[in-house]
Amino acid sequence: MAKRRQIIAGNWKMYKTIPEALRFIEELGPKASDLPLSVYLAVPYTAISEAARAAEGKKILIGAQNMNDASEGAFTGEIAARMLTDAGARFVLLGHSERRHIFGETDAMIHLKLLRALESGIEPILCVGETKPEREASKQFAVVEEQLKTALAEVKDLKKIVIAYEPVWAIGTGVTASPADAQEMHRHIRSILEGMGGGDISILYGGSVKPENAAALMSQSDVDGLLVGGASLSIEMFVEIVASATMSDLKTEGKS
Ligand code: PGA
């Protein structure tokens, strides 16, 4: 079985100007150079072009946080996949919980975006995850299965996709899923993907990842990486997360 890719991704949300982004990439560059894992940064649209240029020759991939599903058109304020690739974005977050819950994105919309991203040659990171009431009602596995199956319907080449499991109750709250809970859901996601022929897809965990919990989460056998929000805004914290994730991965046996 091919080794799954290990990815530590930062999601900057609506933070950082262009100079702030460039300073961060300058500092991160040397620290990311010899790692056995990939470092991704989902930056604001305005910073993509310059950030991508600054990341050239460094082991950092720049991406976006959202896109429209249309190839182009009269959609004021929206952005197309080909504009993102044109600016230098290599990946895009799709279906982040803030897009779903604040901006009303549905599984059907996310499905269309995913198809467009694949067609446009930009790597989608599909975000899934249950809300607190859904977990309290023990519906988390069914909810995530539905999100995955709707978004991934008709997708032929699952290898080009990354999944991020982000329980909504853990995002920006300081409450992380326990490593065991994360592993349980990642295993569930893996078995659904296996049924679709995509058992080798990387599955990241996101939701209040911090330097203190990164290693324990990464050491779980089905956790292939982390999607970091708040803590990715601080270069010190992000570097610490990347370092502890790397060490925990080297220690973990059987992750292949
Ligand atoms: P958080 O955000 O790390 O601040 O909880 C994660 C995310 O929204 O991707």
PDB file of C-alpha atoms in Angstrom, residues 2 5 16 63 65 75 140 148 160 181-182 185 214 225 252 256:
ATOM      1  CA  ALA A   2       1.391   3.416  -0.916  1.00  0.00           C
ATOM      2  CA  ARG A   5       0.833  11.784   2.473  1.00  0.00           C
ATOM      3  CA  LYS A  16      -3.207  38.630   7.603  1.00  0.00           C
ATOM      4  CA  GLY A  63      -3.872  27.572  -1.314  1.00  0.00           C
ATOM      5  CA  GLN A  65     -10.097  28.875   1.540  1.00  0.00           C
ATOM      6  CA  PHE A  75     -21.292  36.395  -9.792  1.00  0.00           C
ATOM      7  CA  GLN A 140     -21.873  11.875  14.020  1.00  0.00           C
ATOM      8  CA  LEU A 148     -18.674  12.451   2.205  1.00  0.00           C
ATOM      9  CA  LYS A 160      -6.461  13.841  -5.945  1.00  0.00           C
ATOM     10  CA  ASP A 181     -12.400  10.117  19.314  1.00  0.00           C
ATOM     11  CA  ALA A 182     -10.464  11.530  16.367  1.00  0.00           C
ATOM     12  CA  MET A 185     -13.958   8.972  13.240  1.00  0.00           C
ATOM     13  CA  ALA A 214      -0.555  17.949  17.964  1.00  0.00           C
ATOM     14  CA  GLY A 225      -2.122  15.373   9.225  1.00  0.00           C
ATOM     15  CA  THR A 252       4.660   5.901  14.873  1.00  0.00           C
ATOM     16  CA  SER A 256       2.251   3.074   5.830  1.00  0.00           C
TER      17      SER A 256
END
